CSV table of C-alpha atoms in Angstrom, one decimal:
chain,number,residue,atom,x,y,z
A,23,UNK,CA,0.0,0.0,0.0
A,24,UNK,CA,1.6,3.3,-1.1
A,25,UNK,CA,-1.0,5.6,0.5
A,26,UNK,CA,0.2,7.3,3.7
A,27,UNK,CA,-2.7,6.9,6.2
A,28,UNK,CA,-1.4,9.6,8.4
A,29,UNK,CA,-1.7,12.3,5.8
A,30,UNK,CA,-5.3,13.0,6.9
A,31,UNK,CA,-4.1,14.1,10.3
A,32,UNK,CA,-2.8,17.6,10.9
A,33,UNK,CA,0.8,17.6,12.3
A,34,UNK,CA,1.1,18.4,16.0
A,35,UNK,CA,4.0,20.6,16.8
A,36,UNK,CA,6.1,20.5,20.0
A,37,UNK,CA,4.5,23.8,21.0
A,38,UNK,CA,1.0,22.4,20.7
A,39,UNK,CA,2.0,19.4,22.8
A,40,UNK,CA,3.3,21.7,25.6
A,41,UNK,CA,0.2,23.7,25.5
A,42,UNK,CA,-1.9,20.5,25.9
A,43,UNK,CA,0.3,19.4,28.8
A,44,UNK,CA,-0.1,22.8,30.4
A,45,UNK,CA,-3.9,22.5,30.1
A,46,UNK,CA,-3.9,19.0,31.6
A,47,UNK,CA,-1.8,20.2,34.5
A,48,UNK,CA,-4.6,22.7,35.3
A,49,UNK,CA,-2.3,25.6,35.6
A,50,UNK,CA,0.8,23.9,37.1
A,51,UNK,CA,4.0,24.7,35.3
A,52,UNK,CA,5.3,22.4,32.6
A,53,UNK,CA,8.7,22.5,34.3
A,54,UNK,CA,7.2,20.4,37.2
A,55,UNK,CA,7.4,17.3,34.9
A,56,UNK,CA,11.2,17.8,34.3
A,57,UNK,CA,13.6,15.8,36.4
A,58,UNK,CA,17.4,15.6,36.7
A,59,UNK,CA,19.3,12.3,36.4
A,60,UNK,CA,22.4,11.5,38.6
A,61,UNK,CA,24.4,12.5,35.5
A,62,UNK,CA,22.9,16.0,35.5
A,63,UNK,CA,20.7,15.4,32.4
A,64,UNK,CA,17.5,17.3,32.4
A,65,UNK,CA,14.8,14.7,31.3
A,66,UNK,CA,11.7,16.0,29.6
A,67,UNK,CA,8.2,14.4,29.6
A,68,UNK,CA,8.3,14.1,25.8
A,69,UNK,CA,10.6,14.5,22.8
A,70,UNK,CA,9.6,15.7,19.4
A,71,UNK,CA,11.0,15.9,15.9
A,72,UNK,CA,10.9,19.7,16.1
A,73,UNK,CA,13.6,19.7,18.7
A,74,UNK,CA,15.6,16.6,17.4
A,75,UNK,CA,19.1,17.0,16.2
A,76,UNK,CA,21.0,15.0,13.6
A,77,UNK,CA,21.3,11.4,15.0
A,78,UNK,CA,24.7,10.1,15.9
A,79,UNK,CA,26.2,7.5,13.6
A,80,UNK,CA,25.8,4.2,15.4
A,81,UNK,CA,27.5,1.5,13.3
A,82,UNK,CA,25.0,-1.3,12.3
A,83,UNK,CA,25.7,-4.7,13.7
A,84,UNK,CA,26.2,-7.6,11.2
A,85,UNK,CA,25.4,-10.4,13.7
A,86,UNK,CA,22.7,-11.0,16.3
A,87,UNK,CA,23.7,-11.1,20.0
A,88,UNK,CA,25.1,-14.3,21.4
A,89,UNK,CA,23.7,-16.0,24.5
A,90,UNK,CA,26.7,-16.7,26.8
A,91,UNK,CA,26.9,-19.3,29.6
A,92,UNK,CA,29.4,-18.8,32.5
A,93,UNK,CA,31.3,-21.9,33.7
A,94,UNK,CA,33.7,-21.9,36.6
A,95,UNK,CA,36.4,-24.4,35.8
A,96,UNK,CA,37.6,-26.6,38.8
A,97,UNK,CA,37.0,-30.2,37.8
A,98,UNK,CA,37.8,-30.5,34.1
A,99,UNK,CA,35.6,-33.4,33.3
A,100,UNK,CA,32.6,-31.8,35.0
A,101,UNK,CA,33.3,-28.5,33.2
A,102,UNK,CA,33.4,-30.3,29.8
A,103,UNK,CA,30.2,-32.1,30.5
A,104,UNK,CA,28.5,-28.9,31.7
A,105,UNK,CA,29.7,-27.0,28.6
A,106,UNK,CA,28.2,-29.7,26.3
A,107,UNK,CA,24.9,-29.8,28.1
A,108,UNK,CA,24.7,-26.0,28.2
A,109,UNK,CA,25.2,-25.7,24.4
A,110,UNK,CA,22.5,-28.3,23.8
A,111,UNK,CA,20.1,-26.3,25.9
A,112,UNK,CA,20.4,-23.1,24.1
A,113,UNK,CA,23.7,-21.3,24.9
A,114,UNK,CA,25.5,-20.0,21.9
A,115,UNK,CA,28.9,-19.1,23.5
A,116,UNK,CA,30.8,-20.1,26.6
A,117,UNK,CA,32.7,-18.1,29.2
A,118,UNK,CA,35.2,-20.2,31.2
A,119,UNK,CA,36.4,-18.7,34.5
A,120,UNK,CA,39.8,-20.2,35.2
A,121,UNK,CA,41.8,-19.6,38.4
A,122,UNK,CA,45.1,-21.5,37.7
A,123,UNK,CA,47.5,-21.7,34.8
A,124,UNK,CA,47.8,-25.5,35.5
A,125,UNK,CA,44.3,-26.0,34.0
A,126,UNK,CA,44.3,-28.7,31.3
A,127,UNK,CA,43.1,-26.4,28.6
A,128,UNK,CA,43.5,-28.9,25.8
A,129,UNK,CA,41.1,-31.3,27.4
A,130,UNK,CA,38.7,-28.5,28.3
A,131,UNK,CA,38.4,-27.4,24.7
A,132,UNK,CA,38.8,-30.7,22.9
A,133,UNK,CA,35.2,-31.2,22.0
A,134,UNK,CA,34.0,-27.6,21.7
A,135,UNK,CA,32.6,-26.8,18.3
A,136,UNK,CA,34.7,-24.4,16.4
A,137,UNK,CA,31.6,-22.3,15.6
A,138,UNK,CA,31.2,-21.5,19.3
A,139,UNK,CA,32.8,-18.4,20.6
A,140,UNK,CA,34.6,-18.9,23.8
A,141,UNK,CA,35.5,-16.2,26.4
A,142,UNK,CA,38.2,-16.7,29.0
A,143,UNK,CA,38.2,-14.9,32.3
A,144,UNK,CA,41.7,-15.7,33.7
A,145,UNK,CA,42.2,-14.9,37.4
A,146,UNK,CA,45.9,-14.9,36.9
A,147,UNK,CA,48.6,-13.5,34.5
A,148,UNK,CA,50.4,-16.0,32.3
A,149,UNK,CA,51.9,-15.3,28.9
A,150,UNK,CA,52.5,-19.0,28.3
A,151,UNK,CA,48.9,-19.9,29.0
A,152,UNK,CA,47.5,-17.2,26.6
A,153,UNK,CA,50.0,-18.4,24.0
A,154,UNK,CA,48.6,-21.9,24.4
A,155,UNK,CA,45.1,-20.6,23.8
A,156,UNK,CA,46.4,-18.8,20.7
A,157,UNK,CA,47.8,-22.1,19.4
A,158,UNK,CA,44.5,-24.0,20.1
A,159,UNK,CA,42.6,-21.2,18.3
A,160,UNK,CA,44.8,-21.5,15.3
A,161,UNK,CA,44.5,-25.3,15.2
A,162,UNK,CA,40.7,-25.3,15.6
A,163,UNK,CA,40.1,-22.0,13.6
A,164,UNK,CA,38.1,-21.0,16.7
A,165,UNK,CA,37.1,-17.5,18.0
A,166,UNK,CA,38.5,-16.9,21.5
A,167,UNK,CA,38.3,-13.8,23.6
A,168,UNK,CA,40.7,-13.6,26.6
A,169,UNK,CA,40.0,-11.0,29.2
A,170,UNK,CA,43.5,-9.5,29.7
A,171,UNK,CA,43.1,-6.2,31.5
A,172,UNK,CA,45.9,-5.2,33.8
A,173,UNK,CA,44.5,-1.7,34.5
A,174,UNK,CA,41.2,-3.3,35.3
A,175,UNK,CA,43.0,-5.5,37.9
A,176,UNK,CA,44.7,-2.4,39.3
A,177,UNK,CA,41.3,-0.7,39.7
A,178,UNK,CA,39.7,-3.7,41.2
A,179,UNK,CA,42.4,-4.9,43.6
A,180,UNK,CA,44.7,-2.0,44.0
A,181,UNK,CA,47.6,-3.9,42.5
A,182,UNK,CA,49.0,-4.9,39.1
A,183,UNK,CA,49.0,-8.6,38.3
A,184,UNK,CA,52.8,-8.7,38.6
A,185,UNK,CA,55.4,-6.0,39.2
A,186,UNK,CA,54.8,-2.3,38.6
A,187,UNK,CA,52.8,-2.6,35.4
A,188,UNK,CA,51.9,-5.2,32.8
A,189,UNK,CA,52.3,-3.3,29.5
A,190,UNK,CA,55.3,-5.4,28.5
A,191,UNK,CA,53.0,-8.4,28.9
A,192,UNK,CA,50.5,-6.9,26.5
A,193,UNK,CA,53.2,-5.9,24.0
A,194,UNK,CA,54.4,-9.5,24.0
A,195,UNK,CA,50.9,-10.8,23.4
A,196,UNK,CA,50.3,-8.2,20.7
A,197,UNK,CA,53.2,-9.5,18.7
A,198,UNK,CA,53.0,-13.2,19.4
A,199,UNK,CA,49.2,-13.9,19.6
A,200,UNK,CA,47.5,-13.5,16.2
A,201,UNK,CA,44.6,-15.9,16.4
A,202,UNK,CA,42.9,-14.7,19.7
A,203,UNK,CA,41.5,-11.5,20.9
A,204,UNK,CA,43.5,-10.9,24.1
A,205,UNK,CA,42.8,-7.3,25.2
A,206,UNK,CA,39.8,-6.3,27.2
A,207,UNK,CA,38.5,-3.4,29.4
A,208,UNK,CA,36.3,-4.2,32.4
A,209,UNK,CA,34.1,-1.2,32.9
A,210,UNK,CA,31.7,-3.3,35.0
A,211,UNK,CA,34.0,-2.4,37.9
A,212,UNK,CA,33.0,1.2,37.7
A,213,UNK,CA,29.3,0.5,37.5
A,214,UNK,CA,29.3,-2.0,40.4
A,215,UNK,CA,31.4,0.4,42.5
A,216,UNK,CA,28.7,3.1,42.1
A,217,UNK,CA,30.0,5.3,39.2
A,218,UNK,CA,27.3,7.1,37.3
A,219,UNK,CA,26.8,6.5,33.6
A,220,UNK,CA,28.9,9.5,32.4
A,221,UNK,CA,31.8,8.4,34.6
A,222,UNK,CA,31.5,4.8,33.4
A,223,UNK,CA,31.9,5.9,29.8
A,224,UNK,CA,34.6,8.5,30.4
A,225,UNK,CA,36.7,6.1,32.6
A,226,UNK,CA,36.4,3.4,29.9
A,227,UNK,CA,37.7,5.9,27.3
A,228,UNK,CA,40.6,7.0,29.5
A,229,UNK,CA,41.2,3.3,30.4
A,230,UNK,CA,41.4,2.4,26.7
A,231,UNK,CA,43.5,5.5,25.9
A,232,UNK,CA,46.2,4.2,28.3
A,233,UNK,CA,46.4,1.0,26.2
A,234,UNK,CA,46.4,2.8,22.9
A,235,UNK,CA,49.2,5.1,24.1
A,236,UNK,CA,51.5,2.2,25.3
A,237,UNK,CA,50.8,-0.5,22.7
A,238,UNK,CA,51.6,0.3,19.1
A,239,UNK,CA,49.5,-1.2,16.3
A,240,UNK,CA,47.0,-3.2,18.4
A,241,UNK,CA,45.8,-6.2,16.4
A,242,UNK,CA,43.3,-7.7,18.8
A,243,UNK,CA,39.6,-6.9,18.8
A,244,UNK,CA,39.1,-5.0,22.1
A,245,UNK,CA,36.4,-6.5,24.3
A,246,UNK,CA,34.4,-4.2,26.6
A,247,UNK,CA,32.9,-6.0,29.6
A,248,UNK,CA,29.8,-3.9,30.4
A,249,UNK,CA,27.6,-4.1,33.5
A,250,UNK,CA,24.1,-3.0,32.8
A,251,UNK,CA,21.9,-1.2,35.4
A,252,UNK,CA,18.2,-0.9,35.7
A,253,UNK,CA,17.7,2.7,34.3
A,254,UNK,CA,16.3,1.2,31.1
A,255,UNK,CA,16.5,3.9,28.5
A,256,UNK,CA,19.7,5.4,30.0
A,257,UNK,CA,21.4,2.0,29.8
A,258,UNK,CA,20.4,1.6,26.1
A,259,UNK,CA,21.9,5.1,25.5
A,260,UNK,CA,25.0,4.2,27.5
A,261,UNK,CA,26.0,1.4,25.2
A,262,UNK,CA,25.3,3.5,22.1
A,263,UNK,CA,27.3,6.4,23.4
A,264,UNK,CA,30.1,4.0,24.3
A,265,UNK,CA,30.3,2.6,20.8
A,266,UNK,CA,30.4,6.1,19.2
A,267,UNK,CA,33.1,7.5,21.6
A,268,UNK,CA,35.2,4.3,21.5
A,269,UNK,CA,35.4,4.6,17.7
A,270,UNK,CA,36.2,8.3,18.0
A,271,UNK,CA,39.2,7.6,20.3
A,272,UNK,CA,40.3,4.5,18.5
A,273,UNK,CA,40.4,6.2,15.1
A,274,UNK,CA,42.9,8.7,16.4
A,275,UNK,CA,45.3,5.8,16.8
A,276,UNK,CA,44.5,4.2,13.5
A,277,UNK,CA,42.6,1.4,15.1
A,278,UNK,CA,39.6,0.7,12.8
A,279,UNK,CA,38.0,-2.3,14.4
A,280,UNK,CA,34.7,-2.1,16.3
A,281,UNK,CA,34.8,-2.9,20.0
A,282,UNK,CA,33.2,-6.2,21.0
A,283,UNK,CA,30.7,-5.7,23.9
A,284,UNK,CA,29.9,-8.4,26.3
A,285,UNK,CA,27.1,-7.3,28.6
A,286,UNK,CA,26.0,-8.7,31.9
A,287,UNK,CA,23.4,-7.4,34.5
A,288,UNK,CA,24.9,-5.4,37.4
A,289,UNK,CA,25.1,-6.8,40.8
A,290,UNK,CA,24.7,-3.4,42.5
A,291,UNK,CA,20.9,-3.6,42.6
A,292,UNK,CA,20.6,-7.3,43.3
A,293,UNK,CA,19.1,-8.5,46.6
A,294,UNK,CA,19.4,-11.4,49.0
A,295,UNK,CA,15.8,-11.1,50.3
A,296,UNK,CA,12.9,-11.5,47.9
A,297,UNK,CA,15.4,-12.9,45.5
A,298,UNK,CA,12.9,-13.7,42.7
A,299,UNK,CA,12.7,-10.0,41.9
A,300,UNK,CA,16.3,-10.3,40.7
A,301,UNK,CA,14.8,-12.1,37.6
A,302,UNK,CA,12.7,-9.1,36.8
A,303,UNK,CA,15.7,-6.8,37.2
A,304,UNK,CA,18.0,-9.0,35.0
A,305,UNK,CA,15.3,-9.3,32.3
A,306,UNK,CA,15.0,-5.5,31.8
A,307,UNK,CA,18.8,-5.2,32.0
A,308,UNK,CA,19.3,-7.8,29.3
A,309,UNK,CA,16.8,-6.0,27.2
A,310,UNK,CA,18.7,-2.7,27.5
A,311,UNK,CA,21.9,-4.5,26.6
A,312,UNK,CA,20.4,-6.1,23.5
A,313,UNK,CA,18.7,-2.9,22.3
A,314,UNK,CA,21.9,-0.9,23.0
A,315,UNK,CA,23.9,-3.1,20.7
A,316,UNK,CA,25.7,-5.7,22.8
A,317,UNK,CA,27.5,-8.4,20.8
A,318,UNK,CA,27.1,-11.0,23.6
A,319,UNK,CA,24.9,-11.2,26.7
A,320,UNK,CA,25.8,-13.2,29.8
A,321,UNK,CA,22.8,-13.2,32.2
A,322,UNK,CA,23.1,-13.7,35.9
A,323,UNK,CA,21.2,-16.3,37.9
A,324,UNK,CA,18.7,-15.0,40.4
A,325,UNK,CA,20.6,-16.6,43.3
A,326,UNK,CA,24.1,-15.7,42.2
A,327,UNK,CA,24.7,-13.7,45.4
A,328,UNK,CA,24.3,-16.6,47.8
A,329,UNK,CA,24.2,-19.9,46.0
A,330,UNK,CA,26.9,-21.9,44.3
A,331,UNK,CA,26.4,-22.5,40.6
A,332,UNK,CA,23.5,-24.9,40.0
A,333,UNK,CA,21.7,-26.2,37.0
A,334,UNK,CA,18.2,-24.9,37.9
A,335,UNK,CA,19.2,-21.2,38.3
A,336,UNK,CA,21.5,-21.4,35.2
A,337,UNK,CA,18.7,-22.8,33.1
A,338,UNK,CA,16.3,-20.0,34.2
A,339,UNK,CA,18.9,-17.3,33.4
A,340,UNK,CA,19.6,-18.8,30.0
A,341,UNK,CA,15.9,-19.2,29.2
A,342,UNK,CA,15.3,-15.5,29.9
A,343,UNK,CA,17.6,-14.7,27.0
A,344,UNK,CA,16.1,-17.5,24.8
A,345,UNK,CA,12.7,-16.0,25.3
A,346,UNK,CA,14.0,-12.5,24.4
A,347,UNK,CA,15.6,-13.9,21.3
A,348,UNK,CA,13.2,-16.6,20.0
A,349,UNK,CA,9.8,-15.4,21.3
A,350,UNK,CA,10.2,-11.6,21.6
A,351,UNK,CA,12.4,-11.4,18.5
A,352,UNK,CA,14.9,-9.0,20.0
A,353,UNK,CA,17.4,-10.2,17.4
A,354,UNK,CA,15.2,-9.3,14.4
A,355,UNK,CA,16.2,-5.7,14.0
A,356,UNK,CA,19.6,-4.0,13.8
A,357,UNK,CA,19.9,-0.9,16.0
A,358,UNK,CA,16.2,-0.9,17.0
A,359,UNK,CA,16.7,2.2,19.1
A,360,UNK,CA,17.3,4.3,16.0
A,361,UNK,CA,14.6,7.0,15.5
A,362,UNK,CA,13.7,7.3,19.1
A,363,UNK,CA,14.0,11.0,19.8
A,364,UNK,CA,14.4,10.3,23.6
A,365,UNK,CA,17.1,7.7,23.2
A,366,UNK,CA,18.9,9.7,20.6
A,367,UNK,CA,19.0,12.8,22.9
A,368,UNK,CA,20.1,10.7,25.8
A,369,UNK,CA,22.9,9.2,23.7
A,370,UNK,CA,24.0,12.6,22.6
A,371,UNK,CA,24.0,14.1,26.1
A,372,UNK,CA,25.8,11.2,27.6
A,373,UNK,CA,28.4,11.2,24.9
A,374,UNK,CA,29.0,14.9,25.2
A,375,UNK,CA,29.4,14.9,28.9
A,376,UNK,CA,31.6,11.7,28.9
A,377,UNK,CA,33.8,13.2,26.2
A,378,UNK,CA,34.2,16.4,28.3
A,379,UNK,CA,35.1,14.4,31.4
A,380,UNK,CA,37.6,12.3,29.4
A,381,UNK,CA,39.3,15.4,28.1
A,382,UNK,CA,39.5,16.7,31.6
A,383,UNK,CA,41.2,13.4,32.8
A,384,UNK,CA,43.7,13.7,30.0
A,385,UNK,CA,44.4,17.3,30.8
A,386,UNK,CA,45.1,16.3,34.4
A,387,UNK,CA,47.8,13.8,33.5
A,388,UNK,CA,45.7,10.8,32.3
A,389,UNK,CA,43.8,7.9,33.8
A,390,UNK,CA,46.7,6.1,35.6
A,391,UNK,CA,47.9,9.3,37.2
A,392,UNK,CA,44.4,10.1,38.5
A,393,UNK,CA,44.1,6.6,39.8
A,394,UNK,CA,47.4,6.9,41.7
A,395,UNK,CA,46.4,10.2,43.1
A,396,UNK,CA,43.0,8.7,44.2
A,397,UNK,CA,40.9,11.1,42.1
A,398,UNK,CA,39.0,8.5,40.2
A,399,UNK,CA,38.3,6.4,43.3
A,400,UNK,CA,37.1,9.6,45.2
A,401,UNK,CA,34.7,10.6,42.3
A,402,UNK,CA,33.3,7.1,42.2
A,403,UNK,CA,32.8,7.0,45.9
A,404,UNK,CA,31.0,10.4,45.8
A,405,UNK,CA,28.6,9.1,43.2
A,406,UNK,CA,28.1,5.8,45.1
A,407,UNK,CA,27.4,7.7,48.3
A,408,UNK,CA,24.7,9.8,46.6
A,409,UNK,CA,23.0,6.7,45.2
A,410,UNK,CA,23.2,5.0,48.6
A,411,UNK,CA,21.5,7.9,50.3
A,412,UNK,CA,18.7,7.7,47.8
A,413,UNK,CA,18.3,4.0,48.6
A,414,UNK,CA,18.5,4.6,52.4
A,415,UNK,CA,15.8,7.2,52.2
A,416,UNK,CA,13.6,5.2,50.0
A,417,UNK,CA,13.9,7.4,47.0
A,418,UNK,CA,15.6,4.7,45.0
A,419,UNK,CA,13.4,1.6,45.4
A,420,UNK,CA,14.4,-2.1,45.4
A,421,UNK,CA,11.1,-3.8,45.8
A,422,UNK,CA,11.1,-6.5,48.5
A,423,UNK,CA,14.1,-4.9,50.3
A,424,UNK,CA,13.6,-1.2,51.1
A,425,UNK,CA,10.0,-1.1,49.9
A,426,UNK,CA,7.3,-3.8,50.6
A,427,UNK,CA,9.7,-6.2,52.3
A,428,UNK,CA,8.3,-9.6,53.4
A,429,UNK,CA,9.0,-9.9,57.1
A,430,UNK,CA,8.6,-13.6,56.9
A,431,UNK,CA,11.6,-14.0,54.6
A,432,UNK,CA,14.4,-16.1,56.1
A,433,UNK,CA,17.7,-16.3,54.4
A,434,UNK,CA,20.4,-17.3,57.0
A,435,UNK,CA,20.0,-21.0,56.4
A,436,UNK,CA,20.2,-20.7,52.6
A,437,UNK,CA,23.5,-18.8,52.2
A,438,UNK,CA,26.3,-20.8,50.6
A,439,UNK,CA,28.4,-17.9,49.4
A,440,UNK,CA,29.3,-14.7,51.4
A,441,UNK,CA,27.2,-12.0,49.7
A,442,UNK,CA,28.8,-8.9,51.2
A,443,UNK,CA,32.0,-6.9,50.7
A,444,UNK,CA,34.9,-8.9,52.2
A,445,UNK,CA,37.3,-7.0,54.4
A,446,UNK,CA,40.7,-8.3,53.3
A,447,UNK,CA,43.4,-6.0,54.6
A,448,UNK,CA,46.5,-6.1,52.3
A,449,UNK,CA,49.2,-3.8,51.0
A,450,UNK,CA,48.2,-2.2,47.7
A,451,UNK,CA,49.7,0.3,45.3
A,452,UNK,CA,46.5,2.4,45.1
A,453,UNK,CA,43.1,2.4,46.8
A,454,UNK,CA,40.9,-0.1,44.9
A,455,UNK,CA,37.4,0.8,43.7
A,456,UNK,CA,35.1,-1.1,46.1
A,457,UNK,CA,32.2,-2.9,44.4
A,458,UNK,CA,29.3,-2.9,46.7
A,459,UNK,CA,25.6,-3.6,46.5
A,460,UNK,CA,23.0,-1.0,47.7
A,461,UNK,CA,21.2,-3.4,49.9
A,462,UNK,CA,24.1,-4.8,51.9
A,463,UNK,CA,23.8,-2.9,55.1
A,464,UNK,CA,20.0,-3.5,55.3
A,465,UNK,CA,20.4,-7.2,54.6
A,466,UNK,CA,23.1,-7.6,57.3
A,467,UNK,CA,20.7,-6.0,59.8
A,468,UNK,CA,18.0,-8.4,58.8
A,469,UNK,CA,20.3,-11.4,59.1
A,470,UNK,CA,21.3,-10.3,62.6
A,471,UNK,CA,17.6,-10.0,63.5
A,472,UNK,CA,17.1,-13.6,62.3
A,473,UNK,CA,19.8,-14.8,64.6
A,474,UNK,CA,18.3,-12.9,67.5
A,475,UNK,CA,14.8,-14.4,66.7
A,476,UNK,CA,16.2,-17.9,66.5
A,477,UNK,CA,17.7,-17.7,70.0
A,478,UNK,CA,14.6,-16.4,71.7
């Protein structure tokens, strides 16, 4: 049908919408509907083509997002069996968490289909181990992503993997490993520590800039490990702004590849009590990740805070993504957020503010200098404190925890993993960024009350 059915309607301008809103407010000011985000963005009640600017160029994706399953490797045979089962039940990629270089990696990967992308989260630093992965990738013609992020380890733990820095390690990998993608940036650290979205983007750019400055002619696809929060539209815009600005910085160094985004829901808003609400949170967070353009999505089980890995929870988290993909058709459209005036404006404002902050960091000596001076950590803590105050006063709501809690909930007997920040005094080069959930203090109080109740 070539006829445009909307031609019979008169266009409605932005001015007319505002007049209608003013009328419906019965004399109250239109400005009462505006609100400010933690990033300082003034959010309007509606967005209109009259006020829209030229959209940012978000590169179209060629492939749909991959559903990733996380597997902690301890017993090789069990890990192999679990990987096979997981792939049969809908996972399209695997992430192996490996804590020792003595792991029999040949056996672990022996039966993995070469079409399956594999991510490696190594909790150690070993050139020989990564070279072994490169050899296997060459032999199998497989696609491997290794999370090698020395700066991320410095931010998270306060120390480098080894010595004073690890840039020589990265230079060695850059020249010797040609079949794997070995370089990554873990910006989930910033989100889970309480940084706002502008800070997350800017710190990622500054983080990446340190690598571009020190490693000439990077050949690896750079993986961005993103944690996605619950501010639905802002998180979509975050990923879009991140892609635009990463390309902008990378092009200055002659790096023409797109970043590879692996997204996972944040832990910052997850709760111990009323834990089933975590599934609602992770669903919308995975939706934001997909609509924002993530290449791979690794969902979190609803009980990840307090239970050891188990098949029931893993299956539920995997099925959330399978439903989004196969029943809600979230994979059917490239860049589905294009044309949304609201998301386009959020993307632009987040990008502009993050770029301004990035330039300020560089003007003050760069990311590593500001880390060593404690500036980055202080800024993150300031943002985290503001968000914590909103939660403590009930202005930021986590249903079932600080709003509508179920007083009959009992959790003390179900905890298999310690769900709170661990106090581990040690000597560090810098102060680490502390990843902490909003509900921790309130949950600790409730657990103490459970103990008291059980002794009475």
